[in-house]
Amino acid sequence: MTGPRPAARRRRPFGEVPGLGTLAAGFLVFLYAPIAVLVAYSFNAGSIVMVWTGFSTDWYARAFANADIRQAAFNSLVVAVTATAIATVVATLAALVLARGGRFRGSEAVLGLISLPLMVPEIVTAVAVLVFFSGIGLNLGLGNVVIAHVTFCIPFAFMPIRARLDGMDTTLEQAAQDLYASEWATFRLVTLPLLMPGVLAGAMLSFVISMDDFIITMMVAGAGDTTLPVYIYSMIRHGITPEVNAVSSILLLVSIVLVTLYWFMTRTGPGTARR
Amino acid sequence: MTTAGAGAARPRAGAGGAGPAAVALRDVAKTYGRGAHAVEALRGVSFEIRDNEFFTLLGPSGCGKTTLLRAIAGFEQASAGAILLFGADIVDVPAHRRPVNTVFQHYALFPHMTVAANVAFGLRRLRRPEGEIARQVAAMLALVKMEALADRLPGQLSGGQKQRVALARALAPAPKVLLLDEPLSALDLKLRQAMRQELKQIQATTGITFIFVTHDQEEALSMSDRIAVMSEGRVQQIGPPAEIYEHPANRFVAGFVGDANFIPATVVGEEGGRVRCRTPAGLVLAAGAAPSPPGGRGTVLFVRPEKVGLVPAGQGTVEGRVRGLQYLGDAVLIEIDIGEALPLVASERMARLGQAARRPGDRLGVVLDPAALQLLAG
Ligand SMILES: Nc1ncnc2c1ncn2[C@@H]1O[C@H](COP(=O)(O)OP(=O)(O)O)[C@@H](O)[C@H]1O
Ligand SMILES: [Mg+2]
């Protein structure tokens, strides 16, 4: 019984499966090479895409000097910040009601309703929002874009907040009440500070999603309300220049920074803080 | 506002002089859920806890101890009955207005606040002046010997240290009653034993009424002024430790608080405050009756192992033969066959030098003193 196990029974590590390593490498190249090329050519001195003539940051300077790009970037920021703020507050309240308000009729349905926008194809949401806005004659300019962004940002903000709240022990809140804290004081002094990493993570996720949304913004935004992704798309129609690469690279950098922060925040769960 | 001064100089009430009870429970019941899934956690609990008393709720896991404590703290609404705090009905008072503090089983320290901020939390909520808060926090940290770690976060403390901070935090607002839910159960044995004496000491110096929950009978016996033994949502007996141990009210209490021998028996007569009982094997023994008259579920004779006397063969009330031995270091447990269905267990201290070692098969006499034998409801 204790003799050596037959070699054939041993499970092979994944690396030993013939061709899997190559396949994985090919996949990674396919996925990331275009992005790497895009970033690299944003530093190209020449104006012809895919012909390297030397290093330069001229295209970044030109992009920053372009008033249209600055306006689009400003619009993107306004939309992302406003939509994130509203979506995060709504998502936090929803998560608190669902996790702490006790079970009520339809609480399962509410949970489903909040997550539904994740499943609905974006183009459907886009068309629906467009038809709805023109149907009721809503015309708030950038406000329309903000409202549309809030709707799809809520589920993204909700998920990390809810996860954090579920992992949080209610005895801490009871301890606060035991020590003469009213419900509001309990929320302010105990629940919210402990929930904060989840709230920040939700806000960041929501910000990134809003910043790079294209389809819905494209449908809803009026002429003067162009955001950065929509502007980049319009630039491409006039031919790809390294200026597009530069703007895209900046957008990519912002996303990477925020996603990295999000990752660090969700890694320190409530459990690690408590024990 | 809502708290009383802890007054270190308050006289010990203990004997229950004038004034209302610290906590009075009147037919308190609690049912969780409803319909087929209903759990009756408390089934009509009534008793009074005196001011300045170290009172212990003792019972097996699931008997309703935590539920009772949570009802007193205000985290759980009793389904029926009344809870009075120094004579005032507190059923409608929310948890954050009850002058009662809790030491939670797993401490529940606020992880984002320092030790000092944790201890100050209750005082800040009560809007005490900052100077007074600082003084009280320092005093409480000194009381639990945690002054040196005031600026640490709870995550940087050991289990025993967290325990002390939790105690200081609950004591700081000088509550009228302190609730402690198995506060020592997460500590290792040595620390647990040391903390027993310290808790008792702190109760005596602060004069605060302690309601202490445990499932550990040794803990209950060693610390309490009085113990309430609970089982299945009911109080089985209330009394000082010695009374609970020496004169259990029924078979459950006898078996839960300490080791016990039970011999089924029926009453065949009575004489001079003693009852004569007959066992299935035909032994006739004299015993004291339990305080309450035995109920209908049959009766058993009860005797603690250390009260079973062992003498040379032929000199005892009953003749027996050693069936097995269990060495415990300071004592030895001896299983003795006396002709009943179950062997009788006797315990003998190992103090006397040159004590004759007993061996399985040895014949001996067993002395069952009527004062040590009690008839209980089965
Ligand atoms: N929130 C709850 N919902 C349903 N049943 C509960 C709840 N809390 C406790 N119980 C049940 O009530 C009974 C008593 O529990 P508890 O008071 O925690 O006992 P103890 O503290 O003595 O171990 C147990 O059967 C337990 O399962
Ligand atoms: Mg319990």
Coordinates of N, CA and C in Angstrom, one line a residue, chain B residues 150-269:
Chain B
A150 N -2.4 51.9 25.0 CA -3.6 52.7 24.7 C -3.7 53.2 23.2
D151 N -2.5 53.3 22.6 CA -2.5 53.8 21.2 C -2.5 52.7 20.2
R152 N -2.5 51.5 20.6 CA -2.6 50.4 19.6 C -3.9 50.2 19.0
L153 N -4.0 49.6 17.8 CA -5.2 49.2 17.2 C -5.6 47.8 17.6
P154 N -6.9 47.5 17.7 CA -7.2 46.1 18.2 C -6.5 45.0 17.4
G155 N -6.3 45.2 16.1 CA -5.6 44.2 15.3 C -4.2 43.8 15.8
Q156 N -3.6 44.7 16.6 CA -2.3 44.5 17.1 C -2.3 43.9 18.5
L157 N -3.4 43.4 19.0 CA -3.5 42.9 20.3 C -3.7 41.4 20.3
S158 N -3.3 40.7 21.4 CA -3.5 39.3 21.6 C -4.9 39.1 22.1
G159 N -5.4 37.9 22.1 CA -6.8 37.6 22.6 C -7.0 38.1 24.0
G160 N -6.1 37.8 24.9 CA -6.2 38.2 26.2 C -6.3 39.7 26.4
Q161 N -5.5 40.4 25.6 CA -5.5 41.9 25.6 C -6.8 42.5 25.1
K162 N -7.3 41.9 24.0 CA -8.6 42.3 23.5 C -9.6 42.2 24.5
Q163 N -9.6 41.1 25.2 CA -10.5 40.8 26.3 C -10.5 41.9 27.3
R164 N -9.4 42.3 27.7 CA -9.2 43.4 28.7 C -9.8 44.7 28.2
V165 N -9.5 45.0 26.9 CA -10.0 46.3 26.4 C -11.5 46.2 26.3
A166 N -12.0 45.1 25.9 CA -13.5 45.0 25.8 C -14.1 45.2 27.2
L167 N -13.5 44.7 28.2 CA -13.9 44.9 29.6 C -13.9 46.4 30.0
A168 N -12.7 47.0 29.7 CA -12.6 48.4 30.0 C -13.6 49.3 29.3
R169 N -13.8 48.9 28.0 CA -14.8 49.7 27.2 C -16.2 49.6 27.8
A170 N -16.6 48.4 28.2 CA -17.9 48.3 28.8 C -18.0 48.9 30.2
L171 N -16.9 48.9 30.9 CA -17.0 49.5 32.3 C -16.9 51.0 32.3
A172 N -16.3 51.6 31.3 CA -16.0 53.0 31.3 C -17.2 53.9 31.6
P173 N -18.4 53.6 30.9 CA -19.5 54.5 31.2 C -20.2 54.2 32.6
A174 N -19.6 53.4 33.4 CA -20.1 53.0 34.7 C -21.6 52.6 34.6
P175 N -21.8 51.5 33.9 CA -23.2 51.1 33.7 C -23.8 50.6 35.1
K176 N -25.1 50.5 35.2 CA -25.7 49.9 36.4 C -25.5 48.4 36.4
V177 N -25.5 47.8 35.2 CA -25.4 46.4 35.1 C -24.5 46.1 33.9
L178 N -23.5 45.2 34.2 CA -22.6 44.8 33.1 C -23.0 43.3 32.7
L179 N -23.2 43.1 31.4 CA -23.5 41.8 30.8 C -22.2 41.2 30.2
L180 N -21.9 40.0 30.5 CA -20.7 39.4 30.0 C -21.1 38.0 29.3
D181 N -21.0 37.9 28.0 CA -21.4 36.7 27.3 C -20.2 35.8 27.1
E182 N -20.0 34.8 27.9 CA -18.8 33.9 27.8 C -17.6 34.6 27.4
P183 N -17.2 35.6 28.2 CA -16.0 36.4 27.9 C -14.7 35.7 27.9
L184 N -14.7 34.6 28.7 CA -13.4 33.9 28.8 C -13.2 32.7 27.9
S185 N -14.3 32.4 27.2 CA -14.3 31.1 26.4 C -13.2 31.1 25.3
A186 N -12.8 32.2 24.8 CA -11.8 32.2 23.7 C -10.4 32.2 24.2
L187 N -10.2 32.2 25.5 CA -8.8 32.3 26.1 C -8.3 30.9 26.4
D188 N -7.0 30.8 26.5 CA -6.5 29.5 26.9 C -6.6 29.3 28.4
L189 N -6.4 28.0 28.8 CA -6.8 27.6 30.2 C -6.1 28.5 31.3
K190 N -4.8 28.7 31.2 CA -4.1 29.4 32.3 C -4.6 30.8 32.4
L191 N -4.8 31.5 31.2 CA -5.2 32.9 31.2 C -6.7 32.9 31.7
R192 N -7.5 31.9 31.4 CA -8.8 31.9 31.8 C -8.9 31.8 33.3
Q193 N -8.1 31.0 33.9 CA -8.1 30.9 35.4 C -7.7 32.1 36.1
A194 N -6.7 32.8 35.5 CA -6.2 34.1 36.0 C -7.3 35.1 35.9
M195 N -7.9 35.2 34.8 CA -9.0 36.2 34.6 C -10.2 36.0 35.5
R196 N -10.4 34.8 35.9 CA -11.6 34.6 36.8 C -11.4 35.4 38.1
Q197 N -10.2 35.3 38.7 CA -10.0 36.1 39.9 C -10.0 37.6 39.7
E198 N -9.5 38.0 38.5 CA -9.4 39.4 38.2 C -10.8 40.0 38.0
L199 N -11.7 39.2 37.3 CA -13.0 39.7 37.0 C -13.8 39.8 38.4
K200 N -13.6 38.9 39.2 CA -14.2 38.9 40.5 C -13.8 40.1 41.3
Q201 N -12.5 40.4 41.2 CA -11.9 41.5 41.9 C -12.5 42.8 41.4
I202 N -12.6 42.9 40.0 CA -13.1 44.1 39.4 C -14.5 44.4 39.8
Q203 N -15.3 43.3 39.8 CA -16.7 43.4 40.2 C -16.8 44.0 41.7
A204 N -15.9 43.5 42.5 CA -16.0 43.9 43.9 C -15.6 45.4 44.1
T205 N -14.5 45.8 43.3 CA -14.1 47.2 43.5 C -15.0 48.2 42.8
T206 N -15.6 47.8 41.7 CA -16.5 48.8 41.0 C -17.9 48.8 41.6
G207 N -18.3 47.7 42.2 CA -19.6 47.6 42.7 C -20.7 47.5 41.7
I208 N -20.4 47.2 40.4 CA -21.4 47.1 39.4 C -21.9 45.7 39.4
T209 N -23.2 45.6 39.1 CA -23.9 44.2 39.1 C -23.4 43.5 37.8
F210 N -22.8 42.3 38.0 CA -22.4 41.6 36.8 C -23.3 40.5 36.5
I211 N -23.7 40.3 35.2 CA -24.5 39.1 34.8 C -23.5 38.4 33.8
F212 N -23.1 37.3 34.3 CA -22.0 36.6 33.6 C -22.6 35.3 33.0
V213 N -22.3 35.1 31.7 CA -22.8 33.9 31.0 C -21.7 32.9 30.8
T214 N -21.9 31.6 31.1 CA -20.9 30.6 30.8 C -21.5 29.3 30.7
H215 N -20.8 28.4 30.0 CA -21.3 27.0 30.0 C -20.3 26.1 30.8
D216 N -19.4 26.8 31.5 CA -18.3 26.1 32.2 C -18.7 26.1 33.7
Q217 N -19.0 25.0 34.3 CA -19.5 24.9 35.7 C -18.4 25.3 36.7
E218 N -17.1 25.0 36.3 CA -16.1 25.4 37.3 C -16.0 26.9 37.4
E219 N -16.1 27.6 36.2 CA -16.1 29.1 36.1 C -17.2 29.6 37.0
A220 N -18.4 29.0 36.8 CA -19.6 29.5 37.5 C -19.4 29.4 39.0
L221 N -18.9 28.2 39.4 CA -18.8 27.9 40.9 C -17.7 28.8 41.5
S222 N -16.7 29.1 40.8 CA -15.6 29.8 41.4 C -15.8 31.3 41.5
M223 N -16.7 31.9 40.7 CA -16.8 33.3 40.6 C -18.0 33.9 41.2
S224 N -19.1 33.1 41.2 CA -20.4 33.7 41.4 C -20.9 33.9 42.8
D225 N -21.7 35.0 43.1 CA -22.4 35.1 44.3 C -23.6 34.1 44.2
R226 N -24.3 34.2 43.1 CA -25.4 33.2 42.8 C -25.4 32.7 41.4
I227 N -25.9 31.5 41.2 CA -25.9 30.9 39.9 C -27.4 30.6 39.5
A228 N -27.7 30.9 38.2 CA -29.0 30.3 37.7 C -28.6 29.3 36.7
V229 N -29.0 28.0 36.9 CA -28.8 27.0 36.0 C -29.9 26.9 35.0
M230 N -29.6 27.0 33.7 CA -30.6 27.0 32.7 C -30.6 25.7 31.8
S231 N -31.7 25.3 31.3 CA -31.8 24.2 30.4 C -33.0 24.4 29.5
E232 N -32.9 24.3 28.2 CA -34.0 24.4 27.3 C -34.9 25.5 27.5
G233 N -34.3 26.7 27.7 CA -35.1 27.9 27.9 C -35.8 28.1 29.2
R234 N -35.5 27.2 30.2 CA -36.0 27.4 31.5 C -34.9 27.4 32.6
V235 N -35.2 28.1 33.7 CA -34.3 28.1 34.8 C -34.6 26.9 35.6
Q236 N -33.6 26.1 35.9 CA -33.7 24.9 36.6 C -33.5 25.1 38.1
Q237 N -32.6 26.0 38.5 CA -32.4 26.3 39.9 C -31.6 27.6 40.0
I238 N -31.8 28.3 41.1 CA -31.1 29.5 41.4 C -30.6 29.4 42.8
G239 N -29.3 29.7 43.0 CA -28.8 29.7 44.4 C -27.3 29.9 44.4
P240 N -26.7 30.0 45.6 CA -25.3 30.2 45.7 C -24.6 28.9 45.2
P241 N -23.3 29.1 44.8 CA -22.6 27.9 44.2 C -22.7 26.6 45.1
A242 N -22.4 26.8 46.4 CA -22.4 25.6 47.2 C -23.8 24.9 47.3
E243 N -24.8 25.7 47.3 CA -26.2 25.1 47.3 C -26.5 24.4 46.0
I244 N -26.1 25.0 44.9 CA -26.3 24.4 43.6 C -25.5 23.0 43.5
Y245 N -24.3 23.0 44.0 CA -23.5 21.8 43.9 C -23.9 20.8 44.9
E246 N -24.2 21.2 46.2 CA -24.5 20.2 47.2 C -25.9 19.7 47.1
H247 N -26.8 20.6 46.8 CA -28.2 20.3 46.8 C -28.9 20.6 45.5
P248 N -28.6 19.9 44.4 CA -29.2 20.2 43.1 C -30.7 20.0 43.2
A249 N -31.4 20.8 42.5 CA -32.9 20.7 42.5 C -33.4 19.5 41.7
N250 N -32.7 19.1 40.7 CA -33.1 18.0 39.9 C -32.0 17.3 39.2
R251 N -32.3 16.2 38.5 CA -31.2 15.4 37.9 C -30.4 16.2 36.9
F252 N -31.0 17.2 36.1 CA -30.3 17.9 35.2 C -29.2 18.8 35.9
V253 N -29.6 19.5 36.9 CA -28.6 20.3 37.6 C -27.5 19.5 38.2
A254 N -27.9 18.4 38.8 CA -26.9 17.5 39.5 C -25.8 17.0 38.4
G255 N -26.3 16.7 37.2 CA -25.4 16.1 36.2 C -24.6 17.2 35.5
F256 N -25.2 18.4 35.4 CA -24.5 19.5 34.7 C -23.4 20.1 35.5
V257 N -23.7 20.3 36.8 CA -22.8 21.0 37.7 C -22.0 19.9 38.5
G258 N -20.9 19.5 37.9 CA -20.1 18.5 38.5 C -20.4 17.1 38.1
D259 N -19.6 16.1 38.6 CA -19.8 14.7 38.3 C -20.9 14.1 39.2
A260 N -21.6 13.1 38.8 CA -22.7 12.5 39.6 C -22.9 11.1 39.3
N261 N -23.3 10.3 40.3 CA -23.8 9.0 40.2 C -25.3 9.0 40.3
F262 N -26.0 8.3 39.4 CA -27.5 8.2 39.5 C -27.9 6.8 39.6
I263 N -28.7 6.4 40.6 CA -29.2 5.1 40.7 C -30.7 5.1 40.8
P264 N -31.3 4.5 39.8 CA -32.8 4.5 39.8 C -33.3 3.9 41.1
A265 N -34.4 4.5 41.7 CA -34.9 4.0 43.0 C -36.3 4.4 43.2
T266 N -37.0 3.7 44.0 CA -38.4 4.0 44.3 C -38.5 4.2 45.8
V267 N -39.4 5.1 46.2 CA -39.6 5.4 47.7 C -40.4 4.2 48.3
V268 N -39.9 3.7 49.4 CA -40.7 2.6 50.1 C -41.1 3.1 51.5
G269 N -40.5 4.1 51.9 CA -40.9 4.6 53.3 C -40.3 5.9 53.7

